[in-house]
Amino acid sequence: MSYIRKRKGWEIPERSVTSEDIYWNRRRFIKAMGLGSIGALSLATGCEAGETSTKEVMSPTIRNPLDAPARDLYPVKRNLSFTANRSLTPEDIAAGYNNFYEFTTDKEGVWPLAQKLNIKPWEIEITGLVDRPQKCDIDKLIRMMPLEERIYRFRCVEAWAMTVPWTGFPLKALIDKVKPKSSAKYLRFITFMRPTEAPGQYSASWYPWPYFEGLTMAEATNELTLLATGIYGHPLPKQHGAPIRLITPWKYGFKSIKSIVRIEFVEKQPPTFWNKLAPAEYSFTANINPKVPHPRWSQASERIIDTGKRVPTLPYNGYGEYVAQLYKS
Ligand SMILES: Nc1nc2c(c(=O)[nH]1)N[C@H]1C(S)=C(S)[C@@H](COP(=O)(O)O)O[C@H]1N2
Ligand SMILES: [Mo]
């Protein structure tokens, strides 16, 4: 089956999706499913996988699935005041290379496993020190918020980087609606706990599930801070943290918690997942800084995931003009 759709500005031309990409996607899928080789798959199905079906079934690029909330709203208008000064990562590469330990620690194995996550219905709770606590269906929440698209750089603490167009809304817009009390100094974010859907939550039992993160109120209300509900002009695929995840582009990627079920306004600095596991390696603040090495590797440069090129790391990932003043004491 094929269909014709209008290409958006950020999409790569069809011709640059080489058959090699398709081949590697098929390899990743087979690896993730625990099948030994392409031959084994053909044997199991009794037929050769043709290129068309390979592309449809075995590509990590999942556009606008039926269970996605507010799916009719995409794509939304891009906010051109945010430019990354870097080429966009091809969608298939970003969608096939993920950190989401609830499923697996194998980055290329996340996307097939994550499809098991049930995102409909999905409630998000906004609670704690606020005048108007909410428990809201995600579809309704997204329809209430001012959606926009922004191209951001994204930098993992492991020193790989990508550049992607997120769809979402400023976290500040939500904070304004719930009216925090003056005692609220921090926000705490929590991911789902569903070991029957997310195998890492029982097989990797030494992690303190569910995943949790935190920001100061000043960080949460900074204009860069997004709650993302989409990527590349469509709803977030599950491997990227559907139906809603945090994005703080000046911080290492582990701060950008995926698949959020609860946001709590609290008085004291909340504990965070990676800081609790390895406090010497991952701080609460986790701002991107080329001069502060991770105890086990340098942060001076980073690897662009699609080209493999190494480029210098920028302080605050290049977003200093927005956030540096938050950290001047
Ligand atoms: N719930 C949850 N959120 C998470 C993670 C995770 O394992 N679980 N990994 C983090 C890390 S280390 C990174 S680099 C980013 C990766 O986001 P992406 O897969 O959409 O590129 O998600 C972050 N958010
Ligand atoms: Mo990361």
Coordinates of C-alpha atoms and ligand atoms in Angstrom, one line a residue:
M1 CA 0.0 0.0 0.0
S2 CA 1.3 3.5 -0.7
Y3 CA -0.2 6.9 -0.4
I4 CA 0.7 10.4 -1.5
R5 CA 1.3 13.2 1.0
K6 CA 2.6 16.6 0.8
R7 CA 6.1 16.9 2.0
K8 CA 6.7 19.3 4.9
G9 CA 9.7 21.7 4.8
W10 CA 11.6 19.6 7.4
E11 CA 11.2 16.3 5.7
I12 CA 14.1 14.8 3.8
P13 CA 13.6 14.2 0.1
E14 CA 12.3 10.7 -0.6
R15 CA 15.5 10.0 -2.7
S16 CA 17.7 10.4 0.3
V17 CA 16.0 7.5 2.0
T18 CA 18.3 4.9 0.5
S19 CA 17.6 1.2 0.3
E20 CA 20.5 0.9 2.8
D21 CA 18.3 2.7 5.4
I22 CA 15.6 0.3 4.8
Y23 CA 18.0 -2.6 5.1
W24 CA 19.3 -1.4 8.4
N25 CA 15.9 -0.7 9.8
R26 CA 14.9 -4.3 9.0
R27 CA 18.1 -5.5 10.8
R28 CA 17.2 -3.4 13.9
F29 CA 13.7 -4.8 13.9
I30 CA 14.9 -8.4 13.7
K31 CA 17.5 -7.8 16.3
A32 CA 14.9 -6.3 18.6
M33 CA 12.5 -9.1 18.2
G34 CA 15.2 -11.6 19.1
L35 CA 15.3 -13.3 15.7
G36 CA 18.6 -14.4 14.5
S37 CA 18.7 -13.3 10.9
I38 CA 16.7 -12.1 8.0
G39 CA 16.5 -15.7 6.7
A40 CA 14.8 -16.7 10.0
L41 CA 12.1 -14.1 9.5
S42 CA 11.4 -15.3 5.9
L43 CA 11.2 -18.8 7.1
A44 CA 8.8 -18.0 9.8
T45 CA 6.4 -16.2 7.5
G46 CA 7.0 -18.5 4.6
C47 CA 7.7 -15.7 2.2
E48 CA 10.3 -13.1 1.3
A49 CA 9.8 -9.7 2.8
G50 CA 9.4 -7.3 -0.1
E51 CA 10.8 -3.7 0.1
T52 CA 7.3 -2.2 0.4
S53 CA 6.1 -4.2 3.4
T54 CA 9.6 -3.8 5.0
K55 CA 9.2 -0.1 4.9
E56 CA 5.7 -0.1 6.3
V57 CA 6.0 -2.6 9.0
M58 CA 9.6 -2.3 10.0
S59 CA 10.3 1.3 10.0
P60 CA 10.5 3.2 13.3
T61 CA 8.8 6.2 11.6
I62 CA 5.2 6.0 13.0
R63 CA 3.1 8.9 11.8
N64 CA -0.2 9.8 13.5
P65 CA -1.4 6.4 14.8
L66 CA -5.1 6.1 15.6
D67 CA -4.6 6.0 19.4
A68 CA -2.7 9.3 19.5
P69 CA -4.4 12.2 21.4
A70 CA -5.6 15.3 19.4
R71 CA -4.1 13.7 16.3
D72 CA -6.2 15.9 14.0
L73 CA -4.3 19.0 15.2
Y74 CA -1.0 18.1 13.5
P75 CA 1.0 19.6 11.9
V76 CA 1.0 22.9 13.7
K77 CA 2.7 26.2 12.9
R78 CA 6.4 26.4 13.4
N79 CA 7.7 29.2 15.7
L80 CA 10.5 30.6 13.7
S81 CA 12.2 32.4 16.6
F82 CA 13.8 29.1 17.5
T83 CA 16.5 27.9 15.1
A84 CA 19.1 25.3 15.9
N85 CA 21.7 26.3 13.3
R86 CA 22.2 22.6 12.5
S87 CA 20.6 20.3 10.0
L88 CA 17.7 18.3 11.1
T89 CA 18.2 14.7 12.0
P90 CA 16.4 12.4 9.5
E91 CA 13.2 11.2 11.2
D92 CA 14.0 7.5 10.8
I93 CA 17.3 7.9 12.6
A94 CA 15.8 9.8 15.6
A95 CA 12.9 7.4 15.8
G96 CA 15.1 4.3 15.8
Y97 CA 17.7 5.3 18.4
N98 CA 16.2 6.0 21.8
N99 CA 16.8 6.0 25.5
F100 CA 13.7 4.6 27.3
Y101 CA 15.0 2.1 29.9
E102 CA 11.4 1.1 30.8
F103 CA 11.6 -1.0 27.6
T104 CA 15.2 -1.9 27.0
T105 CA 18.7 -0.4 27.4
D106 CA 19.4 -1.2 23.7
K107 CA 18.7 2.0 21.9
E108 CA 17.9 0.4 18.6
G109 CA 15.5 -2.1 20.3
V110 CA 13.3 0.5 22.0
W111 CA 10.9 1.4 19.2
P112 CA 9.4 -2.0 18.5
L113 CA 9.0 -2.8 22.2
A114 CA 7.5 0.6 23.0
Q115 CA 4.6 0.0 20.7
K116 CA 3.0 -2.1 23.5
L117 CA 2.5 1.0 25.6
N118 CA -1.2 1.8 25.9
I119 CA -1.7 5.5 25.6
K120 CA -5.5 5.6 25.2
P121 CA -7.0 6.5 27.7
W122 CA -4.2 8.6 29.4
E123 CA -4.7 10.9 32.3
I124 CA -2.2 13.4 33.5
E125 CA -2.5 14.7 37.1
I126 CA -1.3 18.2 38.1
T127 CA -1.1 18.3 41.9
G128 CA 0.6 19.5 45.0
L129 CA 1.0 23.1 46.0
V130 CA -1.4 24.7 43.4
D131 CA -4.8 26.4 43.8
R132 CA -6.3 24.5 40.9
P133 CA -5.2 20.9 40.9
Q134 CA -6.3 19.0 37.7
K135 CA -6.7 15.4 36.6
C136 CA -7.1 15.7 32.9
D137 CA -7.5 13.5 29.9
I138 CA -4.5 14.1 27.6
D139 CA -6.7 14.7 24.5
K140 CA -8.6 17.5 26.3
L141 CA -5.4 19.0 27.8
I142 CA -3.6 19.2 24.4
R143 CA -6.7 20.9 22.9
M144 CA -6.6 23.6 25.6
M145 CA -2.9 24.5 25.1
P146 CA -1.2 26.8 22.6
L147 CA 0.6 24.2 20.3
E148 CA 3.6 25.3 18.3
E149 CA 6.6 23.6 16.6
R150 CA 10.2 24.4 17.5
I151 CA 13.4 23.1 16.2
Y152 CA 15.8 22.3 19.1
R153 CA 19.1 20.7 19.5
F154 CA 19.0 17.7 21.8
R155 CA 22.1 16.4 23.7
C156 CA 22.3 13.2 25.6
V157 CA 24.8 12.9 28.5
E158 CA 26.3 10.0 26.6
A159 CA 27.6 12.6 24.1
W160 CA 25.4 12.0 21.2
A161 CA 23.3 14.7 19.7
M162 CA 20.4 15.3 17.3
T163 CA 18.3 18.2 16.0
V164 CA 14.5 17.7 15.8
P165 CA 11.3 19.6 15.4
W166 CA 9.1 19.1 18.5
T167 CA 5.5 20.0 18.7
G168 CA 4.3 21.1 22.1
F169 CA 3.5 24.0 24.4
P170 CA 5.5 26.0 26.9
L171 CA 5.2 24.4 30.3
K172 CA 4.6 27.9 31.6
A173 CA 1.2 28.0 29.9
L174 CA 0.1 25.0 32.0
I175 CA 1.7 26.4 35.2
D176 CA -0.3 29.6 34.7
K177 CA -3.5 27.6 34.5
V178 CA -3.1 25.7 37.8
K179 CA -1.9 28.7 39.8
P180 CA 1.0 27.6 42.0
K181 CA 1.0 28.7 45.6
S182 CA 4.0 30.9 46.7
S183 CA 5.4 27.9 48.6
A184 CA 5.8 25.9 45.4
K185 CA 9.6 26.1 44.5
Y186 CA 10.1 22.9 42.4
L187 CA 8.2 20.7 40.0
R188 CA 8.4 16.9 40.2
F189 CA 7.5 14.8 37.1
I190 CA 6.7 11.1 37.2
T191 CA 6.4 8.5 34.4
F192 CA 3.9 5.6 34.2
M193 CA 4.5 2.3 36.2
R194 CA 3.3 -0.6 34.0
P195 CA 5.6 -3.7 34.0
T196 CA 3.2 -5.6 31.9
E197 CA 3.6 -3.2 29.0
A198 CA 7.2 -2.1 29.7
P199 CA 9.4 -5.1 30.3
G200 CA 12.4 -3.1 31.7
Q201 CA 10.3 -2.2 34.7
Y202 CA 10.4 -5.9 35.9
S203 CA 13.5 -7.3 34.3
A204 CA 15.7 -4.3 35.3
S205 CA 14.3 -4.3 38.8
W206 CA 17.4 -2.6 40.4
Y207 CA 16.2 0.8 38.9
P208 CA 13.9 2.8 41.1
W209 CA 10.8 2.8 38.9
P210 CA 8.8 4.7 38.0
Y211 CA 11.2 7.2 36.4
F212 CA 11.1 10.6 38.1
E213 CA 12.6 14.1 37.4
G214 CA 12.5 17.6 38.6
L215 CA 13.0 21.3 37.8
T216 CA 13.2 24.5 39.7
M217 CA 10.2 26.8 39.2
A218 CA 12.5 29.3 37.3
E219 CA 13.6 26.5 35.0
A220 CA 10.0 25.2 34.5
T221 CA 8.7 28.7 33.6
N222 CA 11.7 29.5 31.2
E223 CA 10.5 30.1 27.7
L224 CA 12.6 27.2 26.3
T225 CA 10.9 24.6 28.5
L226 CA 8.3 22.6 26.5
L227 CA 5.9 19.8 27.2
A228 CA 6.2 18.0 23.9
T229 CA 3.3 16.1 22.4
G230 CA 4.6 15.7 18.9
I231 CA 7.7 15.4 16.7
Y232 CA 8.3 15.9 12.9
G233 CA 4.8 17.3 12.5
H234 CA 2.8 14.5 14.0
P235 CA 2.0 13.1 17.4
L236 CA 4.9 11.6 19.4
P237 CA 5.6 8.0 18.6
K238 CA 5.7 5.9 21.7
Q239 CA 9.5 5.4 21.7
H240 CA 9.9 9.2 22.0
G241 CA 7.6 9.3 25.1
A242 CA 4.0 9.5 23.9
P243 CA 1.7 11.0 24.8
I244 CA 3.5 13.8 26.6
R245 CA 7.1 14.4 27.6
L246 CA 9.4 17.2 28.9
I247 CA 12.0 19.0 26.8
T248 CA 14.7 21.2 28.4
P249 CA 17.2 21.6 25.5
W250 CA 20.0 23.2 27.6
K251 CA 20.1 20.2 29.9
Y252 CA 21.3 16.6 29.3
G253 CA 18.6 14.4 27.8
F254 CA 17.9 12.4 30.9
K255 CA 16.1 15.5 32.3
S256 CA 13.6 15.2 29.5
I257 CA 11.3 12.7 31.1
K258 CA 9.0 10.7 28.8
S259 CA 5.4 9.6 29.1
I260 CA 4.4 11.7 32.1
V261 CA 1.5 10.8 34.3
R262 CA 1.9 13.2 37.1
I263 CA 3.4 16.7 37.8
E264 CA 3.6 17.8 41.4
F265 CA 4.4 21.2 42.7
V266 CA 6.6 20.9 45.8
E267 CA 8.6 23.0 48.3
K268 CA 11.8 21.1 48.4
Q269 CA 14.2 19.9 45.7
P270 CA 12.8 16.5 44.6
P271 CA 15.0 13.5 44.1
T272 CA 15.7 12.5 40.4
F273 CA 16.1 9.0 38.9
W274 CA 19.7 9.2 37.7
N275 CA 20.9 11.3 40.5
K276 CA 19.6 8.8 43.0
L277 CA 21.3 5.9 41.1
A278 CA 24.7 7.6 40.6
P279 CA 24.9 11.0 42.4
A280 CA 28.6 11.4 41.4
E281 CA 27.7 11.1 37.7
Y282 CA 24.3 12.9 37.3
S283 CA 23.4 16.1 39.0
F284 CA 19.9 17.5 39.7
T285 CA 20.8 20.5 37.5
A286 CA 22.5 18.6 34.6
N287 CA 23.2 21.7 32.5
I288 CA 25.2 20.9 29.3
N289 CA 28.8 22.1 29.9
P290 CA 31.8 21.2 27.7
K291 CA 34.2 22.0 30.6
V292 CA 32.7 19.6 33.1
P293 CA 33.5 16.0 32.1
H294 CA 31.4 13.1 33.1
P295 CA 33.5 11.0 35.5
R296 CA 33.9 8.4 32.8
W297 CA 34.2 10.5 29.6
S298 CA 34.7 14.0 28.2
Q299 CA 31.8 16.3 27.4
A300 CA 34.0 18.6 25.2
S301 CA 32.6 17.2 22.0
E302 CA 29.5 15.4 20.8
R303 CA 28.6 12.9 18.0
I304 CA 25.9 13.9 15.6
I305 CA 23.9 10.7 15.3
D306 CA 23.1 10.8 11.6
T307 CA 26.5 11.8 10.2
G308 CA 28.7 10.4 12.9
K309 CA 30.7 13.7 12.9
R310 CA 32.1 15.0 16.2
V311 CA 31.5 18.7 16.9
P312 CA 32.4 20.9 19.9
T313 CA 29.8 20.9 22.7
L314 CA 28.4 24.4 23.4
P315 CA 27.8 25.7 27.0
Y316 CA 24.0 25.2 27.7
N317 CA 23.9 23.5 24.3
G318 CA 23.9 26.9 22.7
Y319 CA 21.0 28.2 24.7
G320 CA 23.0 30.4 27.1
E321 CA 21.2 33.6 26.1
Y322 CA 17.9 32.1 27.4
V323 CA 19.1 30.4 30.6
A324 CA 22.6 31.5 31.7
Q325 CA 21.0 34.2 34.0
L326 CA 19.2 31.4 36.0
Y327 CA 22.5 30.1 37.3
K328 CA 24.3 33.4 38.3
S329 CA 24.5 33.5 42.0
Ligands
LIG1 N1 10.7 7.8 31.3 C1 11.9 7.9 30.7 N2 12.3 9.1 30.2 C2 13.5 9.3 29.6 C3 14.4 8.2 29.6 C4 14.0 7.0 30.1 O1 14.8 6.0 30.1 N3 12.8 6.9 30.7 N4 15.7 8.4 29.0 C5 16.1 9.8 29.0 C6 17.3 10.0 28.2 S1 18.8 9.4 28.9 C7 17.4 10.6 26.9 S2 18.8 10.9 26.1 C8 16.1 11.0 26.3 C9 16.0 10.3 24.9 O2 14.9 10.8 24.2 P1 14.5 10.2 22.7 O3 14.6 8.8 22.8 O4 13.2 10.8 22.4 O5 15.6 10.8 21.8 O6 14.9 10.6 27.0 C10 15.1 10.8 28.4 N5 13.8 10.5 29.1
MO2 MO 20.4 10.5 27.6

